[in-house]
PDB file of C-alpha atoms in Angstrom:
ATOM      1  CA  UNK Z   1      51.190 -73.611 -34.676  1.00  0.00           C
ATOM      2  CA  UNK Z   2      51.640 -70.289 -33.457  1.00  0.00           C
ATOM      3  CA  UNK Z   3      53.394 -69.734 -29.660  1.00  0.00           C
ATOM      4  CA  UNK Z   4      49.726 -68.339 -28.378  1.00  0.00           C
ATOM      5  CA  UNK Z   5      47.934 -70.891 -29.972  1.00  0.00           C
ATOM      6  CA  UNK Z   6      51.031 -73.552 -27.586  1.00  0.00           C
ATOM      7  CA  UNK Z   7      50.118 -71.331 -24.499  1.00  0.00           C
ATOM      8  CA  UNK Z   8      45.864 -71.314 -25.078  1.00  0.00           C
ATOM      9  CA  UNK Z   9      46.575 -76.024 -25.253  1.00  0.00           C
ATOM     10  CA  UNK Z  10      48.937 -75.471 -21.997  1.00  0.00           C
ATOM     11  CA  UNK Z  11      46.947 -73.255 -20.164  1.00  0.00           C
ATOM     12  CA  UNK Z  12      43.478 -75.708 -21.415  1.00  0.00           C
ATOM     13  CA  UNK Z  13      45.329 -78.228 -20.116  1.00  0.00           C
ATOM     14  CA  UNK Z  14      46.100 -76.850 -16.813  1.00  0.00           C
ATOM     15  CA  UNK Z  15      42.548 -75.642 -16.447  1.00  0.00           C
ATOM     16  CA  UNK Z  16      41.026 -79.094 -17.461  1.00  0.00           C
ATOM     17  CA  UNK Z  17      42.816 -81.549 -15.378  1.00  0.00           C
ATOM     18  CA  UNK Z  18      42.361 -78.576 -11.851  1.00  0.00           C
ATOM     19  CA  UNK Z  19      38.699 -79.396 -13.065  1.00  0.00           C
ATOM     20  CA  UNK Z  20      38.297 -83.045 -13.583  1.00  0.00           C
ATOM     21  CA  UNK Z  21      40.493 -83.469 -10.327  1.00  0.00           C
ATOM     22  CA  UNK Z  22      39.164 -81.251  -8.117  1.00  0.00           C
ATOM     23  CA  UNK Z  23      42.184 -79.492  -7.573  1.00  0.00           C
ATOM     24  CA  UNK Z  24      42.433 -75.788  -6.857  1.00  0.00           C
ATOM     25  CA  UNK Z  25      43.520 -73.916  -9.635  1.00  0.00           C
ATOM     26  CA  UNK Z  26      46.530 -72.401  -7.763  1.00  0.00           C
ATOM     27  CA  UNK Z  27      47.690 -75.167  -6.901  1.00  0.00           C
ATOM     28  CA  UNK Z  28      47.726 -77.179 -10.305  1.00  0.00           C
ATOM     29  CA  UNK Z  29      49.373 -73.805 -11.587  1.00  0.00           C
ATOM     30  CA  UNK Z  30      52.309 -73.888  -9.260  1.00  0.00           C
ATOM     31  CA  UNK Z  31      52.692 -77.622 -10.182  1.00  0.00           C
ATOM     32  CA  UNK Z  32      52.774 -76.398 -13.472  1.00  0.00           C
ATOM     33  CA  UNK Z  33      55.389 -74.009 -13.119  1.00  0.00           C
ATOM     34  CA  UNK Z  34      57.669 -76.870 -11.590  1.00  0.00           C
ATOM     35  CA  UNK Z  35      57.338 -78.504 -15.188  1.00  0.00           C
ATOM     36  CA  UNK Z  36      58.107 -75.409 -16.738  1.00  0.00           C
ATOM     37  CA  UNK Z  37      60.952 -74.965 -14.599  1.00  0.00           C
ATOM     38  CA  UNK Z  38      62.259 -78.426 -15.226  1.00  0.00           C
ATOM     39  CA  UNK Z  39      61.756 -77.968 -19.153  1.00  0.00           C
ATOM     40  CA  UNK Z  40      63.110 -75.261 -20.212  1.00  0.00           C
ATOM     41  CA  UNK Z  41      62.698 -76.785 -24.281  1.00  0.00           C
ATOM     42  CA  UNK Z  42      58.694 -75.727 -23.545  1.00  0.00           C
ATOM     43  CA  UNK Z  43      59.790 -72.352 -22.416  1.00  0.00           C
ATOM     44  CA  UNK Z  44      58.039 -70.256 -25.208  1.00  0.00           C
ATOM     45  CA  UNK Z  45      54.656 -71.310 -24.393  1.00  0.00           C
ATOM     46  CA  UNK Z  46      54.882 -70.822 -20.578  1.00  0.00           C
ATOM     47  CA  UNK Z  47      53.991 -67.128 -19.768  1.00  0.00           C
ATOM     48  CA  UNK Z  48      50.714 -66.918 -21.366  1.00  0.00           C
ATOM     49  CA  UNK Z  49      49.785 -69.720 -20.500  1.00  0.00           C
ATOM     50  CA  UNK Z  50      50.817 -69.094 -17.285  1.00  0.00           C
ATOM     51  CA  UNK Z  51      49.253 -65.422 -17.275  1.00  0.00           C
ATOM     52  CA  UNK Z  52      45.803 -67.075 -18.909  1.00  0.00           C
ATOM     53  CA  UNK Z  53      45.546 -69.514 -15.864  1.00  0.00           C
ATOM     54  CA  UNK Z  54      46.248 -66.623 -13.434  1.00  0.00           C
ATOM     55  CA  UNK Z  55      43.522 -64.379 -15.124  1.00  0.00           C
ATOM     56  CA  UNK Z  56      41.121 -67.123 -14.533  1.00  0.00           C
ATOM     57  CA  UNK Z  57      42.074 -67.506 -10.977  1.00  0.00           C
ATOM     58  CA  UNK Z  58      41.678 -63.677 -10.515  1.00  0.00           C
ATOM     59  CA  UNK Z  59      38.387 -63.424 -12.459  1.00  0.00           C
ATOM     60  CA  UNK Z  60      37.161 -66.929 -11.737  1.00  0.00           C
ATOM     61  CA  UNK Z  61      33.330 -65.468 -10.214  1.00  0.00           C
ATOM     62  CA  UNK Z  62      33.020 -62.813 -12.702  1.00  0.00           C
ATOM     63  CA  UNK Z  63      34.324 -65.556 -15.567  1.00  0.00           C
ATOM     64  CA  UNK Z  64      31.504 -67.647 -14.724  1.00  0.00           C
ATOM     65  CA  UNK Z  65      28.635 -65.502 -13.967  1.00  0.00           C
ATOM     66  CA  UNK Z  66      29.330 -64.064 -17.969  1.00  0.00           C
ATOM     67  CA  UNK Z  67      29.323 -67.616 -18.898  1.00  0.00           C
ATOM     68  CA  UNK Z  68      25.961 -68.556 -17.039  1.00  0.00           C
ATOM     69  CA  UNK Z  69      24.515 -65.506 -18.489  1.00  0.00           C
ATOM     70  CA  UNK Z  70      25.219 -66.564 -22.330  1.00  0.00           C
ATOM     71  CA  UNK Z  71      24.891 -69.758 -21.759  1.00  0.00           C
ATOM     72  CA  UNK Z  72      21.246 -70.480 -22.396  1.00  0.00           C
ATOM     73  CA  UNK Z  73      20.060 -73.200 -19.931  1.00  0.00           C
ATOM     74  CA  UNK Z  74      23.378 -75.040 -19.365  1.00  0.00           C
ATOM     75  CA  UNK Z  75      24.388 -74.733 -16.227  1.00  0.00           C
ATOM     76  CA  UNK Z  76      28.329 -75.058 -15.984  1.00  0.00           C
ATOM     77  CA  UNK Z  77      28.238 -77.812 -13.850  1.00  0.00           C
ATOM     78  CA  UNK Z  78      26.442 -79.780 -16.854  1.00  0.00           C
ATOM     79  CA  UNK Z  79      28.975 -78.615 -19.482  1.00  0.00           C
ATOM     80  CA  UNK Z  80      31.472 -81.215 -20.664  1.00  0.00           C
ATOM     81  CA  UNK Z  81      34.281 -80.208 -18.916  1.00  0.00           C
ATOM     82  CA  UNK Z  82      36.560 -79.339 -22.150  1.00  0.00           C
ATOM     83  CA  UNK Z  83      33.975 -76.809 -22.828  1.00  0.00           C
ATOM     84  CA  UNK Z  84      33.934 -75.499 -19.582  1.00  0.00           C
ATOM     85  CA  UNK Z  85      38.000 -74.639 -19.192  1.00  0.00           C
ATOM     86  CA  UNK Z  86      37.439 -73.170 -23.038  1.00  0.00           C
ATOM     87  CA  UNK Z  87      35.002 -70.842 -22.122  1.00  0.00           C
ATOM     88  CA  UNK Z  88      36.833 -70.119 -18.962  1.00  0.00           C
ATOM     89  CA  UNK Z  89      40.077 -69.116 -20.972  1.00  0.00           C
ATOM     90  CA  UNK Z  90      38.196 -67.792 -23.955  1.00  0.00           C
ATOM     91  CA  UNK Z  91      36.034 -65.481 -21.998  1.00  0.00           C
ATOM     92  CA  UNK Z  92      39.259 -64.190 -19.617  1.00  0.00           C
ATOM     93  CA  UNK Z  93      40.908 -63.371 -23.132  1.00  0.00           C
ATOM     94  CA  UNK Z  94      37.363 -61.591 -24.304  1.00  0.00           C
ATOM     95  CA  UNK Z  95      37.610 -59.622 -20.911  1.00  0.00           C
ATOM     96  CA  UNK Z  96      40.777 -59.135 -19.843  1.00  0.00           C
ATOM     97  CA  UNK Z  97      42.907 -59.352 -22.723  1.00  0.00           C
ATOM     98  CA  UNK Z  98      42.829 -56.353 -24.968  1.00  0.00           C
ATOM     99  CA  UNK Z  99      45.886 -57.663 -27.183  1.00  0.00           C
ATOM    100  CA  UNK Z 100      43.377 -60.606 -28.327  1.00  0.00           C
ATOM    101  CA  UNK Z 101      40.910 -59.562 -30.650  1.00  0.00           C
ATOM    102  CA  UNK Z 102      37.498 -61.369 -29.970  1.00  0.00           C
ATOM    103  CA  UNK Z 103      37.713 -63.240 -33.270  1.00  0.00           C
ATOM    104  CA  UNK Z 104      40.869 -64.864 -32.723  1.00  0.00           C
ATOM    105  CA  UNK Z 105      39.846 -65.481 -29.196  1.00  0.00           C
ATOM    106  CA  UNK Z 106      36.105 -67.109 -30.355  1.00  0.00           C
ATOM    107  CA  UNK Z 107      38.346 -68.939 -33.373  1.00  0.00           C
ATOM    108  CA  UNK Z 108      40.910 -70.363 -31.231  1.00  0.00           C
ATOM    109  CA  UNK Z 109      38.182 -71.225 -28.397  1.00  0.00           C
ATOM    110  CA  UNK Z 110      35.965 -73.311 -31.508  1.00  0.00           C
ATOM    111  CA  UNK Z 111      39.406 -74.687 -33.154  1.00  0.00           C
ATOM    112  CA  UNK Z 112      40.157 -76.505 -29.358  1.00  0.00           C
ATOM    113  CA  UNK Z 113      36.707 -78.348 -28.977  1.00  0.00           C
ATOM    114  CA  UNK Z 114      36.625 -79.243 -32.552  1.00  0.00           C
ATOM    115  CA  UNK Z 115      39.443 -81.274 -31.886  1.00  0.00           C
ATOM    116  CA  UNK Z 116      38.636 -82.064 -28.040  1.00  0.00           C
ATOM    117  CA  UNK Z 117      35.090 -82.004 -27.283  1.00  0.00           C
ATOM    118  CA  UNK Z 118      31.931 -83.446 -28.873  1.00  0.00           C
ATOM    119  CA  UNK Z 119      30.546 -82.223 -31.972  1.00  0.00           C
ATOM    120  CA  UNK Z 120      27.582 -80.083 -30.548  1.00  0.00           C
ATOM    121  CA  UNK Z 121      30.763 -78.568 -28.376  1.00  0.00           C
ATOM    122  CA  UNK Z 122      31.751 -75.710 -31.610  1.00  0.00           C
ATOM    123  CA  UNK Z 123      28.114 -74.094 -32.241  1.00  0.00           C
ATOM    124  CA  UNK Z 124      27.397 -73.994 -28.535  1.00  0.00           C
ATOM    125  CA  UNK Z 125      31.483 -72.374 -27.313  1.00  0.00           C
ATOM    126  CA  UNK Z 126      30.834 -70.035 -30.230  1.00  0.00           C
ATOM    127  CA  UNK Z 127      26.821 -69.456 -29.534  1.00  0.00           C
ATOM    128  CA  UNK Z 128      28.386 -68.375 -25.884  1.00  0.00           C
ATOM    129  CA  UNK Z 129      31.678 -66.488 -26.881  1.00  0.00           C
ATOM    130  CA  UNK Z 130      29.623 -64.751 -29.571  1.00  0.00           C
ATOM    131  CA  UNK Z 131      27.205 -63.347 -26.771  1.00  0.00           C
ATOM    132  CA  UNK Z 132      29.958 -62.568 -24.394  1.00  0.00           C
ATOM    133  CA  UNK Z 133      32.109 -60.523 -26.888  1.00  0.00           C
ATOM    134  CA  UNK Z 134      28.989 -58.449 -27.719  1.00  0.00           C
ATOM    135  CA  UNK Z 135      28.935 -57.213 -24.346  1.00  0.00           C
ATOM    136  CA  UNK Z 136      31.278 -54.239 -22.995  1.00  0.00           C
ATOM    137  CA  UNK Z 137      35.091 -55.206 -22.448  1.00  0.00           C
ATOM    138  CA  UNK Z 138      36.023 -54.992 -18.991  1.00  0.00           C
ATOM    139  CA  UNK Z 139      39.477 -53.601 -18.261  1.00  0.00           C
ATOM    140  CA  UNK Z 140      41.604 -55.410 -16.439  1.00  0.00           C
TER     141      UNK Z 140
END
């Protein structure tokens, strides 16, 4: 597993448990960084991860409205809420993240709810990442 792919799981699961606990992403970050501070053996996966969260935080309105806008009837709130912290850090690396080409972003993004979500969750993160990378890139 490649050291992006390690940061896109850390950073999903930093998004995903801020979400199912209601916590603000900001904070669940810095408890993150604690961790990372405290486990330096994880080091390598930390700073993207780290940077993906932050992009989200930063982006969060803009992140969602493109998501709402592709998403074809499904409101976020009624998204599972894997699928919602994919999207979320698949569309910031769409976006913001010029180093990521939109493939490997919509691959990686399909690859996580294959193995985390249910099995409607692929067609419909791709369906939405495919309509999102089609628009313009926004620069960071």
């Amino acid at each position: 597993m490649s050291a992006r792919t390690k940061s896109r799981k850390r950073a999903l699961d930093i998004l995903f448990s801020a979400d199912v606990r209601g916590e603000p992403l900001e904070r669940a970050l810095a408890v993150e960084q604690e961790r990372a501070d405290a486990r330096p053996e994880r080091a390598s996966s930390w700073p993207y991860a780290r940077q993906i969260v932050q992009g989200v935080i930063d982006h969060a309105d803009e992140i969602d409205d493109a998501i709402a806008e592709h998403a074809n009837g499904w409101p976020i709130d009624r998204m599972p809420a894997v699928d919602r912290a994919v999207l979320r850090l698949a569309t910031w690396e769409l976006e913001h993240n010029p180093e990521v080409p939109a493939g490997v972003a919509i691959d990686e993004a399909v690859e996580l709810v294959k193995e985390l979500s249910t099995d409607d969750s692929p067609r419909f993160v791709n369906g939405v990442l495919g309509a999102i990378a089609k628009t313009p890139r926004a620069t960071a």
